[in-house]
Amino acid sequence: MITSLQSNEIDIAIGLTEGWVAGLGKAQAESKIAGYKMVGTYVETPLCWAISAGANREDVKGVEELKGGKMGVSRIGSGSYVMGFVLADTHKWLSSPSTSSSSASAPFSIIPLQTFTRLREAVNDGIADFFMWEHFTSKRYYDNGEIKRIGEIYTPWPSWHIVARPEVIGDERMEEVLEKVNLGIKYFEEHQEEAVEYISTKLDYSAEDAREWMKTVKFAEDVRGVRGSVVQETVTVLKKAGVLGQEVGVEEMVGIRRKE
């Protein structure tokens, strides 16, 4: 999506918070034009990342055993990678940054595996000891016995944000899009059973899981605007993970600011 924004193929996009912030920070570090700014808050609630291990791995039973292990990730800098540092920070497993490095050292060996399928295979084959992925996407594989759930952790920030190319910020068309997203959220809130039907038939969730997911997610009542404190918190974690360096300007990332 970042590439599409930079090439003017799209004007507005919705995606995971950490992905947008990472892209903006890297562009600053390289003195490049990012091609977008953050303009809206889509989902107010954090994302629940399940921590998974191989179904028959008797040596991996709980989160406390993961320090020093092998963490499977989709790619370096991805959400599955960043959340490993959130987990380590929560358990005080991170070493202090050295004077020559902007990030703390990971207490895991990092194994990039690209796809969700390969991550599931890796924890059963012993290539990795654990991986982290969104809870409800993972749940069907707990239910069928392919992998086991050993814990969970939430993002320290609202999970989904809206970005737009700088050229369209303030444009009446962008404002119309944001208002239509608001109307879509209102429709979703007022038609819960219709939402369950759609999710359970189009998105590979059971109706039961769809209802449980709906209990965990809160969309913004008005999506317009981004809180600077949310961006700052995300930057702080991305620095610890080594995704971003020290010199990152939060102000430049936000196109429409929301009151704190």
Short mmCIF file of C-alpha atoms in Angstrom, two decimals, residues 2-240:
data_model
loop_
_atom_site.label_atom_id
_atom_site.label_comp_id
_atom_site.label_asym_id
_atom_site.label_seq_id
_atom_site.Cartn_x
_atom_site.Cartn_y
_atom_site.Cartn_z
CA ILE A 2 2.88 2.37 0.73
CA THR A 3 4.25 1.77 -2.76
CA SER A 4 0.80 2.41 -4.24
CA LEU A 5 0.50 5.69 -2.31
CA GLN A 6 3.96 6.80 -3.44
CA SER A 7 3.15 6.03 -7.08
CA ASN A 8 -0.22 7.87 -6.88
CA GLU A 9 -2.15 4.67 -7.61
CA ILE A 10 -4.26 5.26 -4.49
CA ASP A 11 -4.95 8.37 -2.41
CA ILE A 12 -6.15 6.91 0.91
CA ALA A 13 -5.47 3.61 2.69
CA ILE A 14 -6.27 1.82 5.95
CA GLY A 15 -3.66 -0.39 7.61
CA LEU A 16 -1.90 -1.45 10.80
CA THR A 17 -0.56 1.42 12.88
CA GLU A 18 2.99 0.12 13.24
CA GLY A 19 3.34 -0.39 9.49
CA TRP A 20 2.43 3.21 8.70
CA VAL A 21 4.68 4.64 11.42
CA ALA A 22 7.61 2.44 10.37
CA GLY A 23 7.27 3.56 6.76
CA LEU A 24 7.16 7.23 7.73
CA GLY A 25 10.14 6.91 10.06
CA LYS A 26 12.27 5.09 7.50
CA ALA A 27 11.50 7.74 4.88
CA GLN A 28 12.69 10.43 7.30
CA ALA A 29 15.90 8.54 8.04
CA GLU A 30 16.66 8.23 4.34
CA SER A 31 15.62 11.83 3.56
CA LYS A 32 12.99 10.51 1.19
CA ILE A 33 9.41 11.58 0.58
CA ALA A 34 7.11 9.12 2.37
CA GLY A 35 4.17 9.82 0.08
CA TYR A 36 1.58 9.85 2.85
CA LYS A 37 0.65 11.17 6.28
CA MET A 38 -1.59 9.79 9.01
CA VAL A 39 -5.05 11.38 8.88
CA GLY A 40 -7.48 9.13 10.74
CA THR A 41 -8.06 6.56 13.48
CA TYR A 42 -10.04 3.55 12.28
CA VAL A 43 -9.97 1.05 15.19
CA GLU A 44 -9.55 2.40 18.73
CA THR A 45 -8.84 -0.95 20.36
CA PRO A 46 -5.47 -2.73 20.33
CA LEU A 47 -4.90 -5.90 18.33
CA CYS A 48 -4.62 -9.18 20.22
CA TRP A 49 -1.59 -11.20 19.09
CA ALA A 50 -1.74 -14.86 20.05
CA ILE A 51 1.53 -16.62 20.91
CA SER A 52 1.66 -20.04 19.28
CA ALA A 53 3.86 -23.14 19.47
CA GLY A 54 3.84 -26.56 17.82
CA ALA A 55 0.96 -28.76 18.93
CA ASN A 56 3.30 -31.56 20.09
CA ARG A 57 6.15 -29.43 21.40
CA GLU A 58 6.25 -30.56 25.03
CA ASP A 59 9.35 -28.42 25.56
CA VAL A 60 7.42 -25.20 24.86
CA LYS A 61 4.58 -24.88 27.35
CA GLY A 62 4.44 -21.23 28.34
CA VAL A 63 5.63 -17.72 27.64
CA GLU A 64 8.17 -17.81 30.47
CA GLU A 65 10.13 -20.46 28.51
CA LEU A 66 10.54 -18.36 25.37
CA LYS A 67 13.55 -16.24 26.35
CA GLY A 68 16.55 -17.43 24.35
CA GLY A 69 14.33 -19.38 21.95
CA LYS A 70 13.71 -19.13 18.20
CA MET A 71 10.96 -16.70 17.18
CA GLY A 72 9.37 -17.15 13.78
CA VAL A 73 8.36 -13.90 12.02
CA SER A 74 6.93 -13.14 8.62
CA ARG A 75 9.76 -10.67 7.91
CA ILE A 76 12.11 -8.32 9.74
CA GLY A 77 10.18 -5.20 10.78
CA SER A 78 6.73 -6.79 10.42
CA GLY A 79 4.10 -6.79 13.16
CA SER A 80 5.05 -10.35 14.11
CA TYR A 81 8.64 -9.13 14.54
CA VAL A 82 7.82 -5.90 16.41
CA MET A 83 5.47 -7.65 18.84
CA GLY A 84 8.33 -9.93 19.90
CA PHE A 85 10.06 -6.83 21.26
CA VAL A 86 6.84 -5.72 22.95
CA LEU A 87 6.68 -9.15 24.60
CA ALA A 88 10.34 -8.97 25.64
CA ASP A 89 9.94 -5.43 26.95
CA THR A 90 6.88 -6.46 28.98
CA HIS A 91 8.87 -9.27 30.62
CA LYS A 92 12.02 -7.09 31.03
CA TRP A 93 14.05 -9.39 28.77
CA LEU A 94 15.56 -6.62 26.65
CA SER A 95 19.19 -5.72 27.14
CA SER A 96 20.12 -2.03 27.20
CA PRO A 97 21.08 -0.47 23.87
CA SER A 98 24.80 -0.19 23.24
CA THR A 99 26.35 3.17 22.42
CA SER A 100 26.70 2.09 18.78
CA SER A 101 23.17 0.82 18.38
CA SER A 102 19.79 2.53 18.66
CA SER A 103 17.96 -0.65 19.67
CA ALA A 104 18.08 -3.17 22.48
CA SER A 105 19.22 -6.69 21.66
CA ALA A 106 16.49 -9.25 21.05
CA PRO A 107 16.38 -12.13 23.55
CA PHE A 108 15.37 -14.48 20.71
CA SER A 109 16.85 -15.85 17.53
CA ILE A 110 14.80 -14.34 14.69
CA ILE A 111 13.67 -16.73 11.93
CA PRO A 112 12.01 -14.95 8.93
CA LEU A 113 9.50 -17.30 7.28
CA GLN A 114 7.34 -15.01 5.08
CA THR A 115 3.92 -16.70 5.36
CA PHE A 116 1.45 -17.78 8.03
CA THR A 117 1.54 -21.32 6.61
CA ARG A 118 5.32 -21.55 6.96
CA LEU A 119 5.16 -20.17 10.50
CA ARG A 120 2.72 -22.93 11.51
CA GLU A 121 4.90 -25.57 9.86
CA ALA A 122 8.07 -24.21 11.48
CA VAL A 123 6.87 -24.50 15.08
CA ASN A 124 5.91 -28.11 14.47
CA ASP A 125 9.17 -28.93 12.64
CA GLY A 126 11.38 -27.32 15.29
CA ILE A 127 12.67 -24.61 12.94
CA ALA A 128 11.06 -22.07 15.29
CA ASP A 129 9.87 -22.39 18.88
CA PHE A 130 7.01 -19.89 18.67
CA PHE A 131 5.44 -17.16 16.57
CA MET A 132 2.89 -14.39 17.09
CA TRP A 133 -0.17 -13.77 14.92
CA GLU A 134 -3.61 -12.19 15.27
CA HIS A 135 -5.72 -14.28 17.65
CA PHE A 136 -8.84 -14.96 15.59
CA THR A 137 -6.86 -15.76 12.43
CA SER A 138 -4.91 -18.30 14.49
CA LYS A 139 -7.88 -19.78 16.35
CA ARG A 140 -9.06 -22.22 13.69
CA TYR A 141 -5.62 -23.88 13.85
CA TYR A 142 -5.94 -24.29 17.62
CA ASP A 143 -9.37 -25.80 17.09
CA ASN A 144 -8.09 -28.34 14.53
CA GLY A 145 -5.04 -29.23 16.65
CA GLU A 146 -2.36 -27.99 14.25
CA ILE A 147 -0.78 -25.56 16.74
CA LYS A 148 -1.28 -24.68 20.41
CA ARG A 149 -1.80 -21.34 22.09
CA ILE A 150 0.60 -20.54 24.93
CA GLY A 151 -0.24 -16.89 25.55
CA GLU A 152 -1.29 -13.55 24.15
CA ILE A 153 -0.21 -9.92 24.10
CA TYR A 154 -1.88 -6.72 22.92
CA THR A 155 -0.41 -3.88 20.89
CA PRO A 156 0.29 -0.84 23.08
CA TRP A 157 -1.56 1.34 20.53
CA PRO A 158 -4.90 1.48 18.63
CA SER A 159 -4.50 -1.09 15.91
CA TRP A 160 -5.67 0.48 12.63
CA HIS A 161 -5.15 3.96 11.18
CA ILE A 162 -5.97 5.82 7.97
CA VAL A 163 -3.37 7.57 5.83
CA ALA A 164 -3.58 9.80 2.78
CA ARG A 165 -1.29 11.38 0.23
CA PRO A 166 -0.37 14.94 1.31
CA GLU A 167 -1.89 16.35 -1.89
CA VAL A 168 -5.41 15.23 -0.93
CA ILE A 169 -5.36 16.15 2.77
CA GLY A 170 -8.09 18.72 3.32
CA ASP A 171 -9.58 18.03 -0.10
CA GLU A 172 -13.36 17.75 -0.05
CA ARG A 173 -13.11 14.29 -1.62
CA MET A 174 -10.97 13.04 1.27
CA GLU A 175 -13.38 14.55 3.79
CA GLU A 176 -16.22 12.78 1.99
CA VAL A 177 -14.39 9.46 2.21
CA LEU A 178 -13.82 9.88 5.95
CA GLU A 179 -17.48 10.73 6.47
CA LYS A 180 -18.54 7.65 4.49
CA VAL A 181 -16.28 5.50 6.64
CA ASN A 182 -18.07 6.97 9.66
CA LEU A 183 -21.41 6.02 8.10
CA GLY A 184 -20.12 2.51 7.40
CA ILE A 185 -19.08 2.09 11.02
CA LYS A 186 -22.48 3.33 12.18
CA TYR A 187 -24.19 0.81 9.88
CA PHE A 188 -21.97 -1.98 11.23
CA GLU A 189 -22.82 -1.07 14.82
CA GLU A 190 -26.55 -1.04 14.07
CA HIS A 191 -26.61 -4.31 12.08
CA GLN A 192 -24.62 -6.75 14.20
CA GLU A 193 -26.23 -9.96 12.95
CA GLU A 194 -25.75 -8.93 9.34
CA ALA A 195 -22.08 -8.38 10.20
CA VAL A 196 -21.82 -11.85 11.76
CA GLU A 197 -23.35 -13.38 8.63
CA TYR A 198 -20.85 -11.59 6.38
CA ILE A 199 -17.80 -12.38 8.53
CA SER A 200 -18.70 -16.04 8.97
CA THR A 201 -19.37 -16.65 5.26
CA LYS A 202 -16.82 -14.38 3.56
CA LEU A 203 -13.86 -14.23 5.96
CA ASP A 204 -13.39 -17.84 7.08
CA TYR A 205 -14.53 -17.28 10.68
CA SER A 206 -17.19 -19.32 12.42
CA ALA A 207 -20.29 -17.40 13.53
CA GLU A 208 -19.23 -17.99 17.14
CA ASP A 209 -15.76 -16.56 16.50
CA ALA A 210 -17.26 -13.62 14.62
CA ARG A 211 -19.41 -12.75 17.63
CA GLU A 212 -16.44 -13.07 19.97
CA TRP A 213 -14.31 -10.87 17.70
CA MET A 214 -17.02 -8.21 17.67
CA LYS A 215 -16.82 -8.03 21.46
CA THR A 216 -13.13 -7.13 21.26
CA VAL A 217 -13.13 -4.43 18.59
CA LYS A 218 -14.20 -0.80 18.93
CA PHE A 219 -14.21 1.37 15.85
CA ALA A 220 -13.74 5.13 16.16
CA GLU A 221 -16.98 7.07 16.40
CA ASP A 222 -15.34 9.73 14.23
CA VAL A 223 -12.33 8.51 12.28
CA ARG A 224 -10.96 11.96 11.45
CA GLY A 225 -7.64 12.76 13.10
CA VAL A 226 -4.74 11.02 14.85
CA ARG A 227 -3.45 11.45 18.41
CA GLY A 228 0.22 12.40 18.53
CA SER A 229 0.70 10.34 21.71
CA VAL A 230 -0.28 7.18 19.83
CA VAL A 231 2.32 7.84 17.13
CA GLN A 232 4.96 8.61 19.78
CA GLU A 233 4.28 5.35 21.65
CA THR A 234 4.57 3.41 18.40
CA VAL A 235 7.84 5.16 17.54
CA THR A 236 9.24 4.30 20.98
CA VAL A 237 8.58 0.58 20.51
CA LEU A 238 9.86 0.58 16.92
CA LYS A 239 13.13 2.13 18.15
CA LYS A 240 13.52 -0.64 20.72
#
